Short mmCIF file of C-alpha atoms in Angstrom, two decimals:
data_model
loop_
_atom_site.label_atom_id
_atom_site.label_comp_id
_atom_site.label_asym_id
_atom_site.label_seq_id
_atom_site.Cartn_x
_atom_site.Cartn_y
_atom_site.Cartn_z
CA MET A 1 -0.02 0.16 -0.09
CA ILE A 2 2.56 2.65 1.20
CA THR A 3 4.89 1.52 -1.74
CA SER A 4 2.12 2.00 -4.28
CA GLN A 5 1.39 5.55 -2.72
CA VAL A 6 5.35 6.50 -3.06
CA LYS A 7 5.45 5.38 -6.39
CA ARG A 8 2.14 7.16 -7.39
CA ILE A 9 3.77 10.19 -5.43
CA HIS A 10 7.03 10.15 -7.50
CA GLU A 11 4.72 9.90 -10.73
CA LEU A 12 2.89 13.06 -9.91
CA SER A 13 6.29 14.72 -8.80
CA GLU A 14 7.66 14.01 -12.29
CA GLY A 15 4.51 15.29 -14.02
CA ILE A 16 4.45 18.49 -12.22
CA LYS A 17 8.13 18.82 -13.03
CA ARG A 18 7.80 18.13 -16.69
CA LYS A 19 4.71 20.43 -16.73
CA ARG A 20 6.91 23.39 -15.18
CA GLN A 21 9.47 22.52 -17.78
CA GLU A 22 7.09 22.65 -20.33
CA ASP A 23 5.58 25.96 -19.10
CA ASP A 24 9.02 27.68 -18.73
CA ALA A 25 10.24 26.47 -22.24
CA GLN A 26 6.72 28.23 -23.58
CA HIS A 27 7.35 31.39 -21.48
CA PHE A 28 11.23 31.60 -22.93
CA TRP A 29 9.70 30.97 -26.48
CA ASN A 30 7.16 33.58 -26.05
CA SER A 31 9.59 36.26 -24.58
CA SER A 32 12.26 35.67 -27.00
CA ARG A 33 9.47 35.69 -29.83
CA ASN A 34 8.41 39.19 -28.54
CA ASN A 35 11.83 40.57 -28.44
CA VAL A 36 13.03 39.54 -31.96
CA ASN A 37 9.49 41.13 -33.20
CA LYS A 38 10.14 44.45 -31.52
CA ILE A 39 13.37 44.27 -32.92
CA LEU A 40 12.33 43.54 -36.35
CA GLU A 41 9.67 45.98 -36.15
CA GLU A 42 12.30 48.74 -35.16
CA VAL A 43 14.27 47.56 -37.95
CA SER A 44 11.24 48.19 -40.17
CA THR A 45 10.69 51.91 -38.81
CA LEU A 46 14.40 52.55 -39.71
CA MET A 47 14.14 51.67 -43.20
CA ARG A 48 11.23 53.50 -43.74
CA CYS A 49 13.17 56.42 -42.40
CA GLU A 50 16.04 55.71 -44.74
CA GLU A 51 13.34 55.84 -47.76
CA TRP A 52 12.54 59.33 -46.48
CA LEU A 53 15.88 60.17 -46.32
CA GLU A 54 16.19 58.96 -50.06
CA ASP A 55 13.03 60.76 -51.32
CA ILE A 56 14.01 64.18 -49.47
CA ASP A 57 17.47 64.11 -50.67
CA PRO A 58 18.15 62.61 -54.35
CA SER A 59 21.90 62.24 -53.59
CA TYR A 60 21.55 59.95 -50.34
CA VAL A 61 23.21 56.65 -51.03
CA LYS A 62 22.18 54.15 -48.34
CA THR A 63 24.77 52.10 -46.41
CA PRO A 64 24.89 48.26 -46.71
CA ILE A 65 23.33 46.83 -43.58
CA ARG A 66 25.49 44.28 -41.65
CA GLY A 67 24.16 40.87 -40.45
CA VAL A 68 21.10 40.68 -42.54
CA THR A 69 22.43 37.49 -43.92
CA ALA A 70 23.53 36.01 -40.41
CA ALA A 71 19.85 36.82 -39.40
CA SER A 72 18.17 35.38 -42.03
CA GLY A 73 20.47 31.67 -41.72
CA ALA A 74 19.53 31.83 -37.78
CA ILE A 75 15.69 32.12 -38.61
CA LYS A 76 16.03 29.42 -41.33
CA THR A 77 17.81 27.09 -38.67
CA LEU A 78 15.20 27.91 -35.83
CA LEU A 79 12.36 27.03 -37.85
CA GLU A 80 14.32 23.72 -38.68
CA ALA A 81 15.02 23.00 -35.01
CA ALA A 82 11.16 23.80 -34.21
CA GLU A 83 9.99 21.38 -36.72
CA SER A 84 12.35 18.66 -35.59
CA GLY A 85 10.59 19.02 -31.96
CA ASP A 86 14.02 19.48 -30.17
CA ALA A 87 12.95 21.89 -27.33
CA ARG A 88 16.67 22.40 -26.39
CA LYS A 89 17.94 23.11 -29.52
CA THR A 90 15.25 25.35 -30.32
CA ASN A 91 15.67 27.55 -27.29
CA GLU A 92 19.26 27.62 -28.32
CA GLN A 93 18.87 28.98 -31.68
CA LEU A 94 16.28 31.59 -30.44
CA VAL A 95 19.02 33.13 -28.29
CA LYS A 96 21.07 33.16 -31.71
CA VAL A 97 18.42 34.72 -33.59
CA GLU A 98 17.84 37.52 -31.11
CA GLU A 99 21.55 38.21 -31.10
CA ARG A 100 21.76 38.26 -34.82
CA CYS A 101 18.54 40.51 -34.98
CA ARG A 102 20.00 42.99 -32.36
CA ALA A 103 23.34 42.96 -34.26
CA THR A 104 21.41 43.89 -37.81
CA LEU A 105 19.21 46.63 -35.65
CA GLN A 106 22.55 48.30 -34.69
CA SER A 107 24.07 48.34 -38.10
CA GLN A 108 20.54 49.86 -39.30
CA LYS A 109 20.46 52.33 -36.62
CA GLU A 110 24.31 53.43 -37.54
CA SER A 111 23.21 53.68 -41.11
CA THR A 112 20.09 55.95 -40.48
CA ALA A 113 21.93 58.26 -38.14
CA ASN A 114 24.81 58.67 -40.68
CA GLY A 115 22.11 59.71 -43.36
CA TRP A 116 20.43 62.06 -40.98
CA GLU A 117 23.85 63.70 -40.31
CA LYS A 118 24.56 63.87 -43.83
CA LEU A 119 21.11 65.42 -44.69
CA LYS A 120 21.84 68.25 -42.03
CA ASP A 121 25.15 68.92 -43.83
CA HIS A 122 23.52 68.98 -47.07
CA VAL A 123 20.77 71.59 -45.93
CA ALA A 124 23.61 73.60 -44.32
CA TRP A 125 20.90 75.27 -41.70
CA GLY A 126 23.36 78.41 -41.00
CA ASN A 127 22.65 80.89 -38.60
CA SER A 128 19.61 82.98 -39.01
CA HIS A 129 21.23 85.91 -36.79
CA ILE A 130 23.24 87.02 -39.64
CA TYR A 131 20.07 88.89 -40.76
CA ALA A 132 19.43 90.26 -37.30
CA ALA A 133 20.13 93.83 -38.85
CA PHE A 134 16.80 93.60 -40.37
CA LYS A 135 14.93 92.88 -37.10
CA ASP A 136 13.47 96.41 -37.39
CA HIS A 137 13.25 96.68 -41.11
CA GLU A 138 9.67 97.58 -42.43
CA THR A 139 9.54 94.56 -44.70
CA HIS A 140 12.33 92.18 -43.76
CA GLY A 141 11.61 92.61 -39.92
CA ILE A 142 8.78 89.70 -40.31
CA HIS A 143 10.86 87.50 -42.41
CA PHE A 144 13.73 87.88 -39.69
CA GLU A 145 11.61 86.70 -36.98
CA GLU A 146 9.89 84.00 -38.83
CA LEU A 147 13.29 82.72 -39.79
CA VAL A 148 14.59 82.71 -36.05
CA GLN A 149 11.50 80.89 -35.33
CA ALA A 150 11.75 78.18 -37.85
CA GLU A 151 15.61 77.61 -37.01
CA GLN A 152 14.57 77.59 -32.95
CA ILE A 153 12.30 74.60 -34.15
CA PHE A 154 15.16 72.95 -36.13
CA ARG A 155 17.69 73.31 -33.48
CA GLN A 156 15.73 72.23 -30.41
CA GLN A 157 13.50 69.75 -31.55
CA LEU A 158 15.12 67.95 -34.61
CA GLU A 159 18.62 68.53 -34.72
CA PRO A 160 19.45 66.84 -31.44
CA GLN A 161 17.62 63.42 -32.40
CA PRO A 162 20.03 60.64 -33.66
CA TYR A 163 17.60 60.23 -36.60
CA LEU A 164 14.00 61.13 -37.35
CA SER A 165 12.07 57.81 -37.05
CA GLN A 166 8.53 59.26 -36.47
CA LYS A 167 6.57 60.42 -39.41
CA GLU A 168 5.55 63.57 -37.55
CA ASP A 169 9.01 64.77 -37.02
CA GLN A 170 9.97 64.09 -40.44
CA GLU A 171 6.69 66.18 -41.67
CA LEU A 172 7.83 68.83 -39.36
CA PHE A 173 11.50 69.00 -40.75
CA GLU A 174 10.07 69.24 -44.27
CA HIS A 175 7.78 72.19 -42.93
CA VAL A 176 10.44 74.21 -41.37
CA LEU A 177 12.87 73.69 -44.25
CA ASN A 178 10.32 74.86 -46.70
CA ILE A 179 9.51 77.95 -44.65
CA ARG A 180 13.33 78.75 -44.20
CA ASN A 181 14.04 78.31 -47.74
CA GLN A 182 11.24 80.59 -48.66
CA LEU A 183 12.15 82.93 -46.32
CA LEU A 184 15.61 83.27 -47.54
CA LYS A 185 14.14 84.05 -51.12
CA LYS A 186 12.58 87.14 -49.81
CA LEU A 187 15.62 88.24 -47.56
CA PRO A 188 18.48 89.79 -49.36
CA LYS A 189 20.93 87.47 -50.95
CA MET A 190 23.91 86.33 -48.81
CA ASP A 191 25.99 85.23 -51.69
CA ASN A 192 29.14 86.97 -50.60
CA LEU A 193 31.40 84.91 -47.96
CA GLU A 194 33.06 88.58 -47.01
CA VAL A 195 29.69 89.73 -46.25
CA GLU A 196 28.23 86.58 -44.65
CA GLU A 197 31.40 86.32 -42.25
CA PHE A 198 31.14 89.82 -41.29
CA LEU A 199 27.36 89.48 -40.54
CA LYS A 200 27.93 86.30 -38.76
CA ASN A 201 30.63 87.53 -36.44
CA ALA A 202 28.83 90.80 -35.71
CA ALA A 203 25.87 88.86 -34.48
CA ASN A 204 27.77 86.90 -32.06
CA ASP A 205 30.98 88.63 -30.47
CA GLY A 206 31.46 91.43 -32.78
CA ALA A 207 33.13 91.58 -36.54
CA LYS A 208 36.91 92.98 -36.57
CA LEU A 209 37.41 96.38 -38.13
CA GLY A 210 39.66 94.59 -40.94
CA SER A 211 36.63 92.61 -41.86
CA LEU A 212 34.63 95.66 -43.07
CA THR A 213 35.98 95.56 -46.62
CA ASP A 214 34.76 97.58 -49.56
CA ASN A 215 32.40 94.57 -50.67
CA VAL A 216 30.80 94.61 -47.14
CA LYS A 217 30.53 98.50 -47.02
CA ASP A 218 28.90 98.36 -50.35
CA TRP A 219 26.48 95.62 -49.29
CA LEU A 220 25.41 97.52 -46.06
CA ARG A 221 24.97 100.54 -48.06
CA ASN A 222 22.83 99.19 -50.69
CA ASN A 223 20.69 97.35 -48.10
CA LYS A 224 20.59 100.49 -45.88
CA LEU A 225 22.07 98.96 -42.91
CA GLY A 226 25.28 101.31 -42.87
CA ALA A 227 23.70 102.98 -39.56
CA LYS A 228 23.00 99.56 -37.83
CA TYR A 229 26.57 98.95 -37.02
CA VAL A 230 29.05 101.25 -35.09
CA ILE A 231 32.73 100.87 -34.26
CA LYS A 232 33.56 99.92 -30.86
CA GLN A 233 37.06 99.99 -28.62
CA ARG A 234 37.39 96.78 -26.69
#
């Protein structure tokens, strides 16, 4: 009697143990699968960001993503292991799949971030405060203020981001860029390097007297800005 009860208890214990192992394996599978899905979703989001970069900058060239072949091979092996019913091998392969996908994601992040940096360089936002002399101008005053506002949005909300993965940020960038381009057409042309350098320095710590060249004087005179600048001794 006691012997049969002990045997039954042992059988129940083994059954509980197997159930726990199955539950643990299922939990591990679900957790890893969710992790991989999140990684692949992020990769897809970044790939769409690169497509946006290509649309907005025709000169943009994608950087080849590392690890794609390895991740694809790991997933294929995982499917084979799952079909074979080998739980241990399946779990081991799950870990490899997650590692390979994370490596691919990191490469995609680097590529997208590099593309964003190139776009910012290509756009060459510049310093809107070089137009500060037009602040009180009857026509260009409002253009200057709007240009400063557009630059603030870019500098504070967009430029610091590693890349613009969200559609609303991409649309905001296109919006402020369009505003900037339209305003620059309305403001006097800044196509002389000497003039641009003089105004940039004057808007910051002050321009050196030697930078007040004939070209600069002519530009200031033509735009009726001569009275806006004074010579001071430091």
